Each structure stands twice: as structure tokens, then as C-alpha cells.
mmCIF file of C-alpha atoms in Angstrom:
data_model
loop_
_atom_site.group_PDB
_atom_site.id
_atom_site.type_symbol
_atom_site.label_atom_id
_atom_site.label_comp_id
_atom_site.label_asym_id
_atom_site.label_seq_id
_atom_site.Cartn_x
_atom_site.Cartn_y
_atom_site.Cartn_z
ATOM 1 C CA MET K 948 108.550 63.159 96.723
ATOM 2 C CA ALA K 949 108.799 66.379 98.722
ATOM 3 C CA ASP K 950 106.660 64.919 101.514
ATOM 4 C CA ALA K 951 108.808 61.767 101.605
ATOM 5 C CA GLY K 952 111.954 63.891 101.876
ATOM 6 C CA LYS K 953 110.472 65.849 104.763
ATOM 7 C CA VAL K 954 109.523 62.634 106.550
ATOM 8 C CA GLU K 955 113.076 61.265 106.210
ATOM 9 C CA GLU K 956 114.564 64.553 107.379
ATOM 10 C CA LEU K 957 112.231 64.609 110.377
ATOM 11 C CA ALA K 958 113.140 61.009 111.278
ATOM 12 C CA LEU K 959 116.854 61.841 111.067
ATOM 13 C CA TYR K 960 116.312 64.958 113.178
ATOM 14 C CA GLN K 961 114.470 63.017 115.872
ATOM 15 C CA GLU K 962 117.120 60.282 115.916
ATOM 16 C CA MET K 963 119.944 62.801 116.353
ATOM 17 C CA ALA K 964 117.959 64.620 119.034
ATOM 18 C CA SER K 965 117.358 61.388 120.977
ATOM 19 C CA GLU K 966 121.024 60.365 120.747
ATOM 20 C CA ALA K 967 122.151 63.870 121.741
ATOM 21 C CA GLU K 968 119.866 63.840 124.790
ATOM 22 C CA ALA K 969 121.193 60.432 125.849
ATOM 23 C CA MET K 970 124.785 61.641 125.449
ATOM 24 C CA VAL K 971 124.114 64.808 127.467
ATOM 25 C CA ARG K 972 122.586 62.791 130.311
ATOM 26 C CA HIS K 973 125.468 60.304 130.199
ATOM 27 C CA ALA K 974 128.140 63.016 130.134
ATOM 28 C CA LEU K 975 126.593 65.083 132.918
ATOM 29 C CA GLY K 976 125.977 61.970 135.003
ATOM 30 C CA ARG K 977 129.640 60.964 134.664
ATOM 31 C CA GLY K 978 130.856 64.439 135.572
ATOM 32 C CA HIS K 979 132.103 65.409 132.121
ATOM 33 C CA GLU K 980 132.170 69.080 131.226
ATOM 34 C CA VAL K 981 129.584 69.897 128.565
ATOM 35 C CA PRO K 982 129.478 73.400 127.025
ATOM 36 C CA PRO K 983 126.218 75.207 127.896
ATOM 37 C CA LYS K 984 125.611 76.029 124.234
ATOM 38 C CA ILE K 985 125.456 72.319 123.399
ATOM 39 C CA VAL K 986 123.025 71.675 126.255
ATOM 40 C CA ASP K 987 120.882 74.565 125.011
ATOM 41 C CA VAL K 988 120.836 73.179 121.459
ATOM 42 C CA VAL K 989 119.778 69.737 122.705
ATOM 43 C CA ALA K 990 117.096 71.221 124.984
ATOM 44 C CA ARG K 991 115.656 73.337 122.166
ATOM 45 C CA ALA K 992 115.678 70.291 119.859
ATOM 46 C CA HIS K 993 113.159 68.641 122.204
ATOM 47 C CA SER K 994 111.019 71.724 122.646
ATOM 48 C CA LYS K 995 107.613 71.879 121.053
ATOM 49 C CA ALA K 996 106.273 74.593 118.801
ATOM 50 C CA GLY K 997 104.788 77.515 120.713
ATOM 51 C CA GLU K 998 106.969 77.099 123.834
ATOM 52 C CA GLY K 999 108.813 80.340 123.135
ATOM 53 C CA SER K 1000 112.102 78.822 121.855
ATOM 54 C CA GLU K 1001 113.086 78.182 118.284
ATOM 55 C CA ARG K 1002 114.194 74.666 117.467
ATOM 56 C CA PRO K 1003 117.774 74.367 116.137
ATOM 57 C CA THR K 1004 118.416 73.521 112.521
ATOM 58 C CA VAL K 1005 119.655 70.140 111.371
ATOM 59 C CA ILE K 1006 123.153 71.560 110.881
ATOM 60 C CA GLU K 1007 123.266 72.994 114.410
ATOM 61 C CA LEU K 1008 122.030 69.740 115.891
ATOM 62 C CA ALA K 1009 124.544 67.721 113.847
ATOM 63 C CA LYS K 1010 127.432 69.880 115.117
ATOM 64 C CA ALA K 1011 126.265 69.463 118.712
ATOM 65 C CA HIS K 1012 125.884 65.719 118.134
ATOM 66 C CA GLY K 1013 129.472 65.441 116.851
ATOM 67 C CA LYS K 1014 130.922 67.362 119.799
ATOM 68 C CA LEU K 1015 128.970 65.245 122.277
ATOM 69 C CA ALA K 1016 130.212 62.049 120.613
ATOM 70 C CA LYS K 1017 133.809 63.160 121.278
ATOM 71 C CA ILE K 1018 132.971 63.996 124.904
ATOM 72 C CA VAL K 1019 131.376 60.626 125.734
ATOM 73 C CA ALA K 1020 133.888 58.502 123.777
ATOM 74 C CA PRO K 1021 134.514 55.543 123.850
ATOM 75 C CA ALA K 1022 130.778 55.234 124.497
ATOM 76 C CA GLN K 1023 128.710 55.327 121.299
ATOM 77 C CA PRO K 1024 125.644 57.503 120.618
ATOM 78 C CA ARG K 1025 123.462 54.615 119.460
ATOM 79 C CA GLY K 1026 124.319 52.460 122.453
ATOM 80 C CA LEU K 1027 123.627 55.283 124.895
ATOM 81 C CA ARG K 1028 120.276 55.996 123.243
ATOM 82 C CA ILE K 1029 119.267 52.324 123.487
ATOM 83 C CA LEU K 1030 120.233 52.207 127.157
ATOM 84 C CA HIS K 1031 118.481 55.515 127.811
ATOM 85 C CA ASP K 1032 115.256 54.245 126.247
ATOM 86 C CA VAL K 1033 115.147 51.186 128.542
ATOM 87 C CA ASP K 1034 116.484 52.833 131.699
ATOM 88 C CA THR K 1035 113.514 52.364 134.005
ATOM 89 C CA GLY K 1036 115.262 51.039 137.095
ATOM 90 C CA ASN K 1037 117.584 48.254 138.154
ATOM 91 C CA TRP K 1038 115.879 45.761 135.834
ATOM 92 C CA GLY K 1039 115.635 48.067 132.835
ATOM 93 C CA TRP K 1040 118.332 46.110 130.991
ATOM 94 C CA VAL K 1041 115.954 43.124 130.880
ATOM 95 C CA LYS K 1042 114.028 45.034 128.208
ATOM 96 C CA LEU K 1043 117.026 44.645 125.897
ATOM 97 C CA PRO K 1044 116.316 41.592 123.699
ATOM 98 C CA LEU K 1045 119.853 40.179 123.639
ATOM 99 C CA PRO K 1046 120.587 40.129 127.408
ATOM 100 C CA ARG K 1047 117.091 38.823 128.097
ATOM 101 C CA ARG K 1048 117.458 35.962 125.608
ATOM 102 C CA LEU K 1049 120.960 35.139 126.809
ATOM 103 C CA MET K 1050 119.639 34.889 130.351
ATOM 104 C CA MET K 1051 116.850 32.608 129.154
ATOM 105 C CA ALA K 1052 119.458 30.439 127.394
ATOM 106 C CA ALA K 1053 121.488 30.301 130.613
ATOM 107 C CA LEU K 1054 118.438 29.271 132.648
ATOM 108 C CA ILE K 1055 117.478 26.590 130.103
ATOM 109 C CA SER K 1056 121.065 25.282 130.098
ATOM 110 C CA LEU K 1057 121.105 25.182 133.883
ATOM 111 C CA GLY K 1058 117.759 23.372 133.944
ATOM 112 C CA GLY K 1059 118.957 20.854 131.365
ATOM 113 C CA LEU K 1060 122.122 20.306 133.387
ATOM 114 C CA LEU K 1061 120.121 19.584 136.535
ATOM 115 C CA VAL K 1062 117.602 17.318 134.790
ATOM 116 C CA VAL K 1063 120.126 15.234 132.847
ATOM 117 C CA GLY K 1064 122.430 15.089 135.865
ATOM 118 C CA THR K 1065 119.759 13.244 137.868
ATOM 119 C CA PHE K 1066 120.038 10.123 135.673
ATOM 120 C CA PRO K 1067 122.215 7.414 137.233
ATOM 121 C CA ASP K 1068 123.836 6.689 133.850
ATOM 122 C CA VAL K 1069 125.578 10.074 134.022
ATOM 123 C CA SER K 1070 128.595 9.056 136.048
ATOM 124 C CA ALA K 1071 132.105 10.187 136.846
ATOM 125 C CA ASP K 1072 133.553 7.385 134.730
ATOM 126 C CA PRO K 1073 135.669 9.084 132.010
ATOM 127 C CA ASP K 1074 134.802 6.315 129.557
ATOM 128 C CA ALA K 1075 131.052 6.937 129.914
ATOM 129 C CA GLY K 1076 131.150 10.004 127.663
ATOM 130 C CA ASN K 1077 133.819 8.720 125.286
ATOM 131 C CA PRO K 1078 132.258 7.718 121.918
ATOM 132 C CA MET K 1079 135.066 5.204 121.423
ATOM 133 C CA MET K 1080 134.539 3.466 124.766
ATOM 134 C CA SER K 1081 130.770 3.549 125.355
ATOM 135 C CA GLY K 1082 127.510 3.637 123.442
ATOM 136 C CA GLY K 1083 123.748 3.495 123.611
ATOM 137 C CA TRP K 1084 121.701 5.327 126.189
ATOM 138 C CA VAL K 1085 124.701 5.883 128.460
ATOM 139 C CA LEU K 1086 126.609 7.726 125.737
ATOM 140 C CA ILE K 1087 123.583 9.836 124.753
ATOM 141 C CA LEU K 1088 122.917 10.956 128.332
ATOM 142 C CA ASN K 1089 126.545 11.842 128.964
ATOM 143 C CA GLN K 1090 126.761 13.740 125.676
ATOM 144 C CA LEU K 1091 123.611 15.692 126.591
ATOM 145 C CA PHE K 1092 125.166 16.450 129.963
ATOM 146 C CA PHE K 1093 128.321 17.791 128.283
ATOM 147 C CA MET K 1094 126.216 19.867 125.877
ATOM 148 C CA ALA K 1095 124.327 21.406 128.807
ATOM 149 C CA VAL K 1096 127.606 22.242 130.550
ATOM 150 C CA ALA K 1097 129.039 23.742 127.341
ATOM 151 C CA ALA K 1098 125.849 25.766 126.776
ATOM 152 C CA LEU K 1099 126.092 27.072 130.332
ATOM 153 C CA GLY K 1100 129.683 28.179 129.697
ATOM 154 C CA ALA K 1101 128.741 29.779 126.360
ATOM 155 C CA SER K 1102 125.820 31.704 127.874
ATOM 156 C CA PHE K 1103 128.062 32.817 130.739
ATOM 157 C CA HIS K 1104 130.566 34.190 128.229
ATOM 158 C CA GLY K 1105 127.803 35.957 126.280
ATOM 159 C CA LEU K 1106 126.290 37.573 129.377
ATOM 160 C CA PHE K 1107 129.712 38.610 130.648
ATOM 161 C CA THR K 1108 130.577 40.220 127.299
ATOM 162 C CA VAL K 1109 127.286 42.079 126.863
ATOM 163 C CA LYS K 1110 127.506 43.289 130.466
ATOM 164 C CA ARG K 1111 130.864 44.905 129.733
ATOM 165 C CA TYR K 1112 129.498 46.623 126.616
ATOM 166 C CA ILE K 1113 126.476 47.929 128.541
ATOM 167 C CA ILE K 1114 128.696 49.360 131.269
ATOM 168 C CA GLU K 1115 130.999 51.016 128.726
ATOM 169 C CA GLY K 1116 128.059 52.367 126.729
ATOM 170 C CA THR K 1117 129.217 50.612 123.547
ATOM 171 C CA TYR K 1118 126.362 48.110 123.309
ATOM 172 C CA ASP K 1119 125.098 47.746 119.734
ATOM 173 C CA ARG K 1120 122.185 45.443 118.987
ATOM 174 C CA THR K 1121 123.235 45.083 115.336
ATOM 175 C CA TYR K 1122 125.853 42.577 116.535
ATOM 176 C CA ALA K 1123 123.261 40.415 118.312
ATOM 177 C CA PRO K 1124 123.451 37.562 115.724
ATOM 178 C CA THR K 1125 127.177 37.145 116.409
ATOM 179 C CA TYR K 1126 126.401 36.258 120.033
ATOM 180 C CA TRP K 1127 124.244 33.339 118.946
ATOM 181 C CA VAL K 1128 126.882 32.166 116.481
ATOM 182 C CA ARG K 1129 129.365 32.295 119.363
ATOM 183 C CA PHE K 1130 126.867 30.401 121.547
ATOM 184 C CA MET K 1131 126.645 27.526 119.028
ATOM 185 C CA LEU K 1132 130.420 27.501 118.566
ATOM 186 C CA GLY K 1133 130.778 27.192 122.337
ATOM 187 C CA ILE K 1134 128.471 24.156 122.474
ATOM 188 C CA ILE K 1135 130.354 22.464 119.623
ATOM 189 C CA SER K 1136 133.751 23.295 121.141
ATOM 190 C CA GLY K 1137 132.776 22.015 124.571
ATOM 191 C CA LEU K 1138 131.446 18.785 123.101
ATOM 192 C CA ILE K 1139 134.655 18.279 121.099
ATOM 193 C CA LEU K 1140 136.900 18.804 124.122
ATOM 194 C CA ALA K 1141 134.821 16.641 126.453
ATOM 195 C CA SER K 1142 134.382 13.782 123.974
ATOM 196 C CA LEU K 1143 137.691 13.478 122.146
ATOM 197 C CA ILE K 1144 140.381 14.347 124.699
ATOM 198 C CA GLU K 1145 141.750 11.388 126.626
ATOM 199 C CA VAL K 1146 141.422 11.592 130.411
ATOM 200 C CA ASP K 1147 143.996 9.954 132.667
ATOM 201 C CA GLN K 1148 142.101 7.837 135.173
ATOM 202 C CA ALA K 1149 145.101 7.871 137.494
ATOM 203 C CA SER K 1150 144.618 11.609 138.046
ATOM 204 C CA SER K 1151 142.766 12.740 141.150
ATOM 205 C CA LEU K 1152 140.585 15.046 138.999
ATOM 206 C CA HIS K 1153 139.498 12.434 136.475
ATOM 207 C CA SER K 1154 135.908 12.493 137.779
ATOM 208 C CA ILE K 1155 135.378 16.151 136.816
ATOM 209 C CA ALA K 1156 137.821 16.369 133.918
ATOM 210 C CA ARG K 1157 135.277 15.991 131.104
ATOM 211 C CA PRO K 1158 132.686 18.433 132.544
ATOM 212 C CA VAL K 1159 135.457 20.978 133.100
ATOM 213 C CA LEU K 1160 136.637 20.522 129.505
ATOM 214 C CA ALA K 1161 133.064 21.045 128.290
ATOM 215 C CA LEU K 1162 132.763 24.207 130.398
ATOM 216 C CA VAL K 1163 136.095 25.576 129.127
ATOM 217 C CA GLY K 1164 135.178 24.798 125.524
ATOM 218 C CA GLY K 1165 131.800 26.497 125.916
ATOM 219 C CA PHE K 1166 133.306 29.601 127.478
ATOM 220 C CA SER K 1167 136.203 29.919 125.018
ATOM 221 C CA ALA K 1168 135.515 28.460 121.585
ATOM 222 C CA SER K 1169 138.710 30.117 120.351
ATOM 223 C CA VAL K 1170 140.731 27.524 122.303
ATOM 224 C CA VAL K 1171 139.378 24.671 120.184
ATOM 225 C CA HIS K 1172 139.757 26.803 117.061
ATOM 226 C CA ARG K 1173 143.459 27.351 117.790
ATOM 227 C CA ILE K 1174 143.948 23.647 118.558
ATOM 228 C CA LEU K 1175 142.378 22.623 115.244
ATOM 229 C CA GLU K 1176 144.346 25.274 113.337
ATOM 230 C CA ARG K 1177 147.601 24.035 114.850
ATOM 231 C CA LEU K 1178 146.669 20.449 114.021
ATOM 232 C CA VAL K 1179 145.938 21.384 110.406
ATOM 233 C CA THR K 1180 149.232 23.294 110.186
ATOM 234 C CA THR K 1181 151.121 20.275 111.520
ATOM 235 C CA VAL K 1182 149.496 17.917 109.014
ATOM 236 C CA GLU K 1183 150.192 20.336 106.154
ATOM 237 C CA SER K 1184 153.852 20.615 107.152
ATOM 238 C CA LEU K 1185 154.143 16.831 107.233
ATOM 239 C CA LEU K 1186 152.560 16.501 103.792
ATOM 240 C CA GLN K 1187 154.731 19.265 102.369
ATOM 241 C CA GLY K 1188 157.801 17.615 103.875
ATOM 242 C CA ASP K 1189 156.891 14.292 102.241
ATOM 243 C CA SER K 1190 156.357 15.913 98.837
ATOM 244 C CA ARG K 1191 159.651 17.786 99.053
ATOM 245 C CA ARG K 1192 161.489 14.629 100.033
ATOM 246 C CA LEU K 1193 159.879 12.772 97.125
ATOM 247 C CA LEU K 1194 160.945 15.484 94.671
ATOM 248 C CA ALA K 1195 164.487 15.403 96.049
ATOM 249 C CA GLU K 1196 164.631 11.622 95.674
ATOM 250 C CA GLN K 1197 163.358 11.852 92.087
ATOM 251 C CA ALA K 1198 165.968 14.505 91.256
ATOM 252 C CA ALA K 1199 168.752 12.387 92.775
ATOM 253 C CA LEU K 1200 167.552 9.328 90.829
ATOM 254 C CA ALA K 1201 167.512 11.296 87.569
ATOM 255 C CA ALA K 1202 171.031 12.610 88.227
ATOM 256 C CA ALA K 1203 172.342 9.106 88.970
ATOM 257 C CA LYS K 1204 170.694 7.776 85.817
ATOM 258 C CA GLY K 1205 172.316 10.542 83.749
ATOM 259 C CA GLU K 1206 175.742 9.831 85.214
ATOM 260 C CA GLN K 1207 175.326 6.119 84.432
ATOM 261 C CA GLU K 1208 174.403 6.887 80.827
ATOM 262 C CA VAL K 1209 177.464 9.137 80.453
ATOM 263 C CA GLN K 1210 179.679 6.407 81.907
ATOM 264 C CA ASN K 1211 178.247 3.794 79.521
ATOM 265 C CA SER K 1212 178.788 6.154 76.590
ATOM 266 C CA ARG K 1213 182.429 6.630 77.564
ATOM 267 C CA VAL K 1214 182.969 2.880 77.758
ATOM 268 C CA ASP K 1215 181.383 2.343 74.331
ATOM 269 C CA THR K 1216 183.490 5.131 72.801
ATOM 270 C CA ALA K 1217 186.686 3.744 74.279
ATOM 271 C CA GLY K 1218 185.855 0.277 72.928
ATOM 272 C CA ALA K 1219 185.171 1.677 69.454
ATOM 273 C CA LEU K 1220 188.460 3.591 69.447
ATOM 274 C CA LEU K 1221 190.403 0.495 70.486
ATOM 275 C CA ALA K 1222 188.762 -1.513 67.704
ATOM 276 C CA LEU K 1223 189.662 1.227 65.201
ATOM 277 C CA GLN K 1224 193.241 1.225 66.458
ATOM 278 C CA ALA K 1225 193.449 -2.542 65.984
ATOM 279 C CA LYS K 1226 192.180 -2.268 62.384
ATOM 280 C CA LEU K 1227 194.713 0.454 61.680
ATOM 281 C CA ALA K 1228 197.502 -1.764 63.016
ATOM 282 C CA ARG K 1229 196.391 -4.614 60.725
ATOM 283 C CA GLY K 1230 196.690 -2.300 57.716
ATOM 284 C CA ALA K 1231 193.031 -1.673 56.978
ATOM 285 C CA SER K 1232 192.208 0.338 53.875
ATOM 286 C CA PRO K 1233 191.479 4.068 54.144
ATOM 287 C CA GLU K 1234 187.889 3.502 52.922
ATOM 288 C CA GLN K 1235 187.246 1.003 55.701
ATOM 289 C CA LEU K 1236 188.724 3.356 58.283
ATOM 290 C CA ASP K 1237 186.588 6.247 57.002
ATOM 291 C CA ALA K 1238 183.451 4.101 57.254
ATOM 292 C CA ASP K 1239 184.276 3.046 60.823
ATOM 293 C CA ILE K 1240 185.017 6.636 61.822
ATOM 294 C CA ALA K 1241 181.692 7.777 60.323
ATOM 295 C CA VAL K 1242 179.831 5.109 62.302
ATOM 296 C CA LEU K 1243 181.612 6.157 65.520
ATOM 297 C CA VAL K 1244 180.877 9.846 64.962
ATOM 298 C CA GLY K 1245 177.239 9.012 64.201
ATOM 299 C CA LYS K 1246 176.933 7.288 67.569
ATOM 300 C CA LEU K 1247 178.439 10.266 69.394
ATOM 301 C CA LEU K 1248 176.515 13.041 67.600
ATOM 302 C CA PRO K 1249 172.904 13.207 66.377
ATOM 303 C CA SER K 1250 172.498 13.239 62.622
ATOM 304 C CA GLY K 1251 171.423 16.901 62.565
ATOM 305 C CA GLU K 1252 174.506 18.097 64.431
ATOM 306 C CA LEU K 1253 176.691 15.903 62.241
ATOM 307 C CA ARG K 1254 175.302 17.474 59.053
ATOM 308 C CA GLU K 1255 175.838 20.960 60.456
ATOM 309 C CA ALA K 1256 179.432 20.150 61.354
ATOM 310 C CA VAL K 1257 180.099 18.697 57.874
ATOM 311 C CA GLY K 1258 178.526 21.751 56.226
ATOM 312 C CA GLU K 1259 180.696 24.128 58.244
ATOM 313 C CA ASP K 1260 183.855 22.155 57.304
ATOM 314 C CA ALA K 1261 182.899 22.239 53.630
ATOM 315 C CA ALA K 1262 182.320 25.972 53.778
ATOM 316 C CA ASP K 1263 185.707 26.507 55.420
ATOM 317 C CA GLU K 1264 187.457 24.436 52.723
ATOM 318 C CA SER K 1265 185.723 26.295 49.879
ATOM 319 C CA SER K 1266 186.628 29.668 51.344
ATOM 320 C CA ALA K 1267 190.218 28.548 51.745
#
């Protein structure tokens, strides 16, 4: 366990020393002021045993590393170390896996564009690449042509982005997979724009409209993403509007039905009262009148409420 701990500590020490050396070279090369003590710590960290200088401790090297990171900011220590390790001339960046593979993808896309473009079925006709207007071998060739154009735009965007990070010293190879995800998104976006957007044949640019759309989609996949998001938002608002309107119509229908029931109840009550008045005018007996009144009250009030009302009246009479 002790040996394993020493190995890990030595690996950490060497990594900090390499990053510190890269930051010192970067800072001095850019004209930044670096304290001599920090330069001395970094130089002694790379010295070998027996050269007459004592190597700094891990704590001393870590302090120097932190101060150098503030001096070279926004450049990052890891990115500078990676660039320092491959800096062997004008073509040293080719040793970086991501830029090299992006360049290979760009060359393959360009070759595919040239090869597919030689077929006579790849034409300037806007309908040739429209899945709704053409089919068969003509559609396949035109779709392959659009994919090659979109891939060229996506690789251009990737190379342009990684170039900026290399210049700024913020390149980090841990984000390499995101470039390839962005590359595939660019191909899909370019194919969507070139295939599904209608092109006006009356326009003077109709012959290059679809390739340009494929190139734009490949370079900026976020454009298609925003278009689809806005489309989804529009559809959701329409569906929500329909559901709200349906609920409002149901509420209005229920209110109208309730008002109709109240109106019918009033008419029935008025008719019952008129009939009771007619019986009273004809000299009906009190028992008959009481029975008719009980029937009328039973129609107006549920039986439970009627019993409660009768019980309260009886209690009031007994207390009186």
C-alpha cells in the first residue's frame, strides 16, 4: 500500500511539473511577468537527483502551479500541457487526435461530394432531392449529395471551433466525443433542411438553394433545433387552446342546463300554488289542503331537509 501511494504521489508530482513547465513557457512567450521564484521552483522540479539542486516539495509545486494558472488564464494548464507535448513545428497540431480526425472527416466529405456530384442524376432541379416529389436512384443520389454537403459544413464547424480553443490554450481532449455528436447532428440537420423545406423555383437561386440549406444545417445544427422547438411550442399552444376552449364550452353548457332546471322548477312551483289556490277557493277541507301542501314541500325540499325542518319546528313548539 505504501508503494502504491508513492507511485500515485510521484505521478501527481510529474503531472503538476509538466503543466507548470508548459504554463511558464506559455506565459514567458506571451510576455507575461512571471516571478523568478516560481520559475526557480518549476526548474528545480525538473532537475534530476545529484545535479546540485533540491527538488521542491509537492506543496511548493502546487502553490507555484496555482499562481501560474492565474497568470495564464483563461488558458488552462491541461490544454497548455497537451499543446506543449505536441509542439514540434507548424504541423505539430496534427498529432492531436481530434483535429486530425476532423480533418480526415472533412477530406472524406469533400471526396464524397466530388464523387457523388459527378453523377448526372444530381441536378439543380429542386424537386430531385425532395422525397415527396422524386424517388428511386435519383432521390438516393441527391440525398447522398446533401449529406456530403452537410458533413462538409459540420466538419468545417468542428475544425473552426477546435482551432479557436487551441489558439486560446483552452483545448481539452475530454470533450472530444461532443464534437462527433455535433458532427452527426450537423448531418441530420442539413438533411432535414435540404429535404423538407420548399424551394421557390421562380427564385434566381433555386438551383443552389438545397445545397446551401444542407451546408447551413451542417454548420449550425442549433438552427434546426430552434426551428423544431418553435414548431413544438406552436403545436402545444394550439392543443392547449383547444382544450381550454372545450372546458369553457362545457362550463357554459352546464350553467345553461342549471338555469333551465331552475326555470322549470319555478314554473312547476307556480302551477302547484295556483292549483292549491283554486282548491282553497272551492272550499277544500283542511286535511286535503295539508296533504297538498306536504306534497308541494316534498317536491321543493329533499326528504332529509324536510325532516330536519319539521324537527326544528317541533322543538321550538315544545320549548314554547
